CSV table of C-alpha atoms in Angstrom, one decimal:
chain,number,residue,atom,x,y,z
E,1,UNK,CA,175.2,71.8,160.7
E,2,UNK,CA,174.7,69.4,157.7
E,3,UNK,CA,171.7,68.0,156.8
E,4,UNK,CA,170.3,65.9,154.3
E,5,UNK,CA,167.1,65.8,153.6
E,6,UNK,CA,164.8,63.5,151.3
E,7,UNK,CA,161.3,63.2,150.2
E,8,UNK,CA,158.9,60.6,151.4
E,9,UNK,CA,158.1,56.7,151.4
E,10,UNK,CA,156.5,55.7,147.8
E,11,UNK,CA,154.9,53.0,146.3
E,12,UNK,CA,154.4,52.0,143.0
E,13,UNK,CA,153.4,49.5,140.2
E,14,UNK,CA,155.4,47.2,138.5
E,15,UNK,CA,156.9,49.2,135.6
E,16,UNK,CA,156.8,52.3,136.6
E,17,UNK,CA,159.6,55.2,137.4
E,18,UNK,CA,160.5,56.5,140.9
E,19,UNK,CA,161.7,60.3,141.7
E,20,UNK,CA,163.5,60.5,144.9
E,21,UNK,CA,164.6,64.5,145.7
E,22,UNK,CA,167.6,64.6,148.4
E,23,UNK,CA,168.2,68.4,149.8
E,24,UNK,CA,171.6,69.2,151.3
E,25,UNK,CA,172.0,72.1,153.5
E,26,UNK,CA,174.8,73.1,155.8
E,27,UNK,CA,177.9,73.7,153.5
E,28,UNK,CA,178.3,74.8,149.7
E,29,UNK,CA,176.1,72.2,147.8
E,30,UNK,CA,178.6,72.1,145.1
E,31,UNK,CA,181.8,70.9,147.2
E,32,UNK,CA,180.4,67.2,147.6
E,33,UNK,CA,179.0,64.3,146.0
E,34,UNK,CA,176.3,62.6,146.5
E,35,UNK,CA,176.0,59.2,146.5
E,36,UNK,CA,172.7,57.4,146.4
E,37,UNK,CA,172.9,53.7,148.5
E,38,UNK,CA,169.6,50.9,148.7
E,39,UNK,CA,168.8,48.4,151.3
E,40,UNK,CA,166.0,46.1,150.7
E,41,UNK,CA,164.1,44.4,153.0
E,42,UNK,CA,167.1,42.4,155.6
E,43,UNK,CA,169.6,42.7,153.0
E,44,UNK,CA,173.0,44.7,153.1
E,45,UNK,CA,173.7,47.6,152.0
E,46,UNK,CA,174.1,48.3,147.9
E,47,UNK,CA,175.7,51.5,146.5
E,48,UNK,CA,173.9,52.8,143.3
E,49,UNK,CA,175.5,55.9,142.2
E,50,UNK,CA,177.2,59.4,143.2
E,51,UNK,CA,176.8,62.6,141.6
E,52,UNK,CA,179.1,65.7,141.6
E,53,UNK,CA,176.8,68.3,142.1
E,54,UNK,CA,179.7,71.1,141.4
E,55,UNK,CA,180.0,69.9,138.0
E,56,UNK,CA,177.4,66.9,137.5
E,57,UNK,CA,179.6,64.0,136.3
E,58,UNK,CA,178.0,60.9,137.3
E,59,UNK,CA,179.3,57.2,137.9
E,60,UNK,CA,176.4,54.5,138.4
E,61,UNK,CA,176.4,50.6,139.3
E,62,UNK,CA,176.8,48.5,136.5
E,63,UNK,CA,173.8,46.1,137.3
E,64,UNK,CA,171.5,49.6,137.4
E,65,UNK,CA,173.4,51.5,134.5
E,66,UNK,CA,170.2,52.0,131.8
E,67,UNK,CA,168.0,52.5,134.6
E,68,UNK,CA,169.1,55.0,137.4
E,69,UNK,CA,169.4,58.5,136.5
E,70,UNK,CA,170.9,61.3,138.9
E,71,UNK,CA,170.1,65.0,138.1
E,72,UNK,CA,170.9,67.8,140.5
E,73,UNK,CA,169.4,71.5,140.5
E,74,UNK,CA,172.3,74.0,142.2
E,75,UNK,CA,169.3,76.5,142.5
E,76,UNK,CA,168.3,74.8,145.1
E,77,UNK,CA,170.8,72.3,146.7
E,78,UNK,CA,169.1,68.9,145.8
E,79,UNK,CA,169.5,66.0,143.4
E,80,UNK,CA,167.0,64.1,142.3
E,81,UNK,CA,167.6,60.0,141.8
E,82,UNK,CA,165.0,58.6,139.2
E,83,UNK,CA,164.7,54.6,139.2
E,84,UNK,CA,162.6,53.1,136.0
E,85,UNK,CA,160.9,49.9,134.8
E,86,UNK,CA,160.4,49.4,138.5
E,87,UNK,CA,160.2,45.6,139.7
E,88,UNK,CA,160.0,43.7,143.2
E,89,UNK,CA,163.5,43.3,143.8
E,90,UNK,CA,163.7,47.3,144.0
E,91,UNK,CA,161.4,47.6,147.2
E,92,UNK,CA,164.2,48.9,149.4
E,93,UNK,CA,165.1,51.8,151.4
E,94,UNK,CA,166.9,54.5,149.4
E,95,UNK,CA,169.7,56.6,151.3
E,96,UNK,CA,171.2,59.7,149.8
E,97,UNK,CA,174.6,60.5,151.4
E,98,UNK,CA,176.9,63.3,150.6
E,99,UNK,CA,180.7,62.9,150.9
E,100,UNK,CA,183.5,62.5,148.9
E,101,UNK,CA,184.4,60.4,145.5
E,102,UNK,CA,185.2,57.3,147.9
E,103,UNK,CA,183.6,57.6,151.2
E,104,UNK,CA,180.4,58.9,152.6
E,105,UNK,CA,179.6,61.1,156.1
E,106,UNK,CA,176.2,62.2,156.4
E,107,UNK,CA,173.1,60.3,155.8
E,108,UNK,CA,169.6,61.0,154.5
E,109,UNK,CA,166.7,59.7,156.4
E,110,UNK,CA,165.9,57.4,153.7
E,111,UNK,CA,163.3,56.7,151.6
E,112,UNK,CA,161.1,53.8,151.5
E,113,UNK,CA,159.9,52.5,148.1
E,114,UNK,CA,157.4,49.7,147.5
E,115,UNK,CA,157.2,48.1,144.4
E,116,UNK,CA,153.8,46.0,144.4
E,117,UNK,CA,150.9,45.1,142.5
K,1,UNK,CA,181.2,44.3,140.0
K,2,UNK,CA,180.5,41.8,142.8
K,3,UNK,CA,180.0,42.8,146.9
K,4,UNK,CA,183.4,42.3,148.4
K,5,UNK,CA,183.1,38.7,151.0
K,6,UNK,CA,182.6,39.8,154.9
K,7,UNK,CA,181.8,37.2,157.2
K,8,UNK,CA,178.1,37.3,157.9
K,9,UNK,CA,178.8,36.9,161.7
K,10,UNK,CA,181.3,37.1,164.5
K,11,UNK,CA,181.0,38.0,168.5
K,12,UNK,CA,183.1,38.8,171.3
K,13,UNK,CA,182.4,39.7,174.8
K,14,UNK,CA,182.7,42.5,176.2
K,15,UNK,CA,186.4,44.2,176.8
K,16,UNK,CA,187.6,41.5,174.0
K,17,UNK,CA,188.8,42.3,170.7
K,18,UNK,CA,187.6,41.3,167.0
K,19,UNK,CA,188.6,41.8,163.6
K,20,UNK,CA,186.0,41.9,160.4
K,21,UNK,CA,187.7,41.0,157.8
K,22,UNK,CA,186.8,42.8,153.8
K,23,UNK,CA,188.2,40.9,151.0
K,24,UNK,CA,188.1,42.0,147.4
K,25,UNK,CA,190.0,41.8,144.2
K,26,UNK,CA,193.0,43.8,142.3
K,27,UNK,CA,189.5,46.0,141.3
K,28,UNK,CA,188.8,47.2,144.0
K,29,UNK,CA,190.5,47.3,147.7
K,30,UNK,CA,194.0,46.0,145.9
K,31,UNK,CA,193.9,49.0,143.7
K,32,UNK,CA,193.3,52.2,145.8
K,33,UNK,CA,193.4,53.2,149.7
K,34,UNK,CA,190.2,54.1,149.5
K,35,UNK,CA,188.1,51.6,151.3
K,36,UNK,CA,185.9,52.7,154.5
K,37,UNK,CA,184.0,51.0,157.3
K,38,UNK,CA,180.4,51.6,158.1
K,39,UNK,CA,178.2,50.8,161.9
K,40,UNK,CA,174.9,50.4,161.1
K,41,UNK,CA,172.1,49.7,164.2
K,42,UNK,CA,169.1,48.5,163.4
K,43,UNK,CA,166.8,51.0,161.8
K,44,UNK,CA,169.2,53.3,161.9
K,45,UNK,CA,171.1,54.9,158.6
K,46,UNK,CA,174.2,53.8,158.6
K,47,UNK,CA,177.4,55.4,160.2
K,48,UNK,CA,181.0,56.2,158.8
K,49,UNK,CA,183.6,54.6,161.0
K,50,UNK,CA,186.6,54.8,158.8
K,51,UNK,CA,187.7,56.3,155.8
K,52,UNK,CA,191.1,55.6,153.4
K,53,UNK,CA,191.6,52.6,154.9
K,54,UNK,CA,192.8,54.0,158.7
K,55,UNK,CA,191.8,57.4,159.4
K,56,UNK,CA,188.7,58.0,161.7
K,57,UNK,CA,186.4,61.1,161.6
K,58,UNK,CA,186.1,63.4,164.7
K,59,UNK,CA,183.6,61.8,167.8
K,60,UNK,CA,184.6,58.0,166.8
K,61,UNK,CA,186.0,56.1,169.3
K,62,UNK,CA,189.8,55.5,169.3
K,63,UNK,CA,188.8,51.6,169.7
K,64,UNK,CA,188.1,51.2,166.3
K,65,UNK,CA,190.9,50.7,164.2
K,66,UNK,CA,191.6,49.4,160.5
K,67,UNK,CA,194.3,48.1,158.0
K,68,UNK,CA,195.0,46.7,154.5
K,69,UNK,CA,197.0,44.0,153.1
K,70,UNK,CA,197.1,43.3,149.5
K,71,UNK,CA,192.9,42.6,148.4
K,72,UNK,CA,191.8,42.7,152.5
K,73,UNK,CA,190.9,45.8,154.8
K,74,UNK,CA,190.4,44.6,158.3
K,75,UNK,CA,188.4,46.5,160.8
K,76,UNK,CA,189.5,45.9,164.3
K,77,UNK,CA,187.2,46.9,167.5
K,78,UNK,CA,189.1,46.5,170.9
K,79,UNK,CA,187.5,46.3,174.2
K,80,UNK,CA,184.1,45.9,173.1
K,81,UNK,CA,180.5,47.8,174.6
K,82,UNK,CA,177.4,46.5,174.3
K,83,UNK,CA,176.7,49.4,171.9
K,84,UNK,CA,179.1,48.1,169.3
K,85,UNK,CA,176.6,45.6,168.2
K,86,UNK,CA,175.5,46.3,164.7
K,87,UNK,CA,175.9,45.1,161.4
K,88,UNK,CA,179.3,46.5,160.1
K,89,UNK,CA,179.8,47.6,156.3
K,90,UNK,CA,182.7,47.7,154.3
K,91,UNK,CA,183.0,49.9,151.5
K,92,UNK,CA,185.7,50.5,147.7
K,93,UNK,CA,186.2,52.5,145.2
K,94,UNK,CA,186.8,50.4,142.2
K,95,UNK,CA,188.9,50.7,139.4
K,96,UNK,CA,185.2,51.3,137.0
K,97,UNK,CA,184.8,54.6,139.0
K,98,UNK,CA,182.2,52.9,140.9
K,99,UNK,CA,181.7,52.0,144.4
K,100,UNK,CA,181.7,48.8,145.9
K,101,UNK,CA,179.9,47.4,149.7
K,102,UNK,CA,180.9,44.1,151.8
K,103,UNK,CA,177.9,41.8,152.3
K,104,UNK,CA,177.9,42.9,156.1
K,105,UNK,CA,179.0,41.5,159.2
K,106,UNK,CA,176.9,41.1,162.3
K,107,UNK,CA,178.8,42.0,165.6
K,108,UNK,CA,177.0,40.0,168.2
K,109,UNK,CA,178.4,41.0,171.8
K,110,UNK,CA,177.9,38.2,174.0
């Protein structure tokens, strides 16, 4: 069955960079995207980005553009979602999803981030 | 790009039906049949209901339903359980080759 898997909770300084890992497992890594989607603390959700793992084309939120990058590694069936100059307003849970271009099916566990001094 | 406008609330009791409405722009739900609906329980990672606009995926319950009209996608939940209270998510594709989420709806059953 499909399952997608992602690293665990961090927490960081002010500034810094985030690397969040999501593993996919359960059909060909390279026949979905996957999008990356944040809540932060009793907010709604936000999409961030998706990646095409097949051929890695990326498309990324205009208001994070400049400081979200998405790589993937078909070695071994996970991309990785790095999030820089880190500030408050980031703490959130992080989702990876995999789907399609337009709608996503299954859900990571998410990741929490903390963003604190 | 801008969330697309759900109302933040709306109830029902239970066997009644309700309609959350998703309204966006000529960018976004206007320009594609791509928009999708999403249950989310608290705690819980969120859950695809619908996808382009009407079709449900396998193990959703026929009782949830959806349309478009011009810059609006309606969800639609008839005879309403208990367990359909959750926050409710509506989600675009965008004419940026982005993608777009409603502020949320909270289902309250009464």
């Amino acid at each position: 069955q499909v399952q997608v898997v992602q690293s665990g909770a961090e927490v960081k300084r002010p500034g810094a960079s985030v690397k969040i890992s999501c593993r996919a497992s359960g059909y060909t890594f390279t026949t979905y995207f996957i999008h990356w989607v944040r809540q932060a603390p009793g907010q709604g959700l936000e999409w961030m980005a998706m990646i095409n793992p097949g051929g890695g084309s990326t498309a990324y939120a205009q208001n994070l553009q400049g400081r979200l990058t998405m790589t993937r590694d078909t070695s071994t069936d996970t991309v990785y979602m790095e999030l820089s100059s880190l500030r408050s307003e980031d703490t959130a849970i992080y989702y990876c999803a995999s789907g399609v271009r337009n709608w996503v099916d299954y859900w990571g566990q998410g990741t929490q981030v903390t963003v604190s001094s | 790009q801008s969330a697309l406008t759900q109302p933040a609330s709306v109830s029902g009791s239970p066997g009644q039906s309700i309609t959350i409405s998703c309204t966006g722009s000529s960018s976004d739900i206007g320009a594609y049949n791509y928009v999708s609906w999403y249950q989310q329980h608290p705690a819980k990672a969120p859950k695809l209901m619908i996808y382009d606009i009407t079709n449900r995926p396998s193990g959703v319950s026929n009782r949830f339903s959806a349309s478009k009209s011009g810059d609006t996608a309606s969800l639609t939940i008839s005879g309403l359980q208990p367990e359909d209270e959750a926050d409710y998510y509506c989600l675009s594709y965008t004419t940026s080759s982005s993608l777009v989420f409603g502020g949320g709806t909270k289902l309250t059953v009464l």
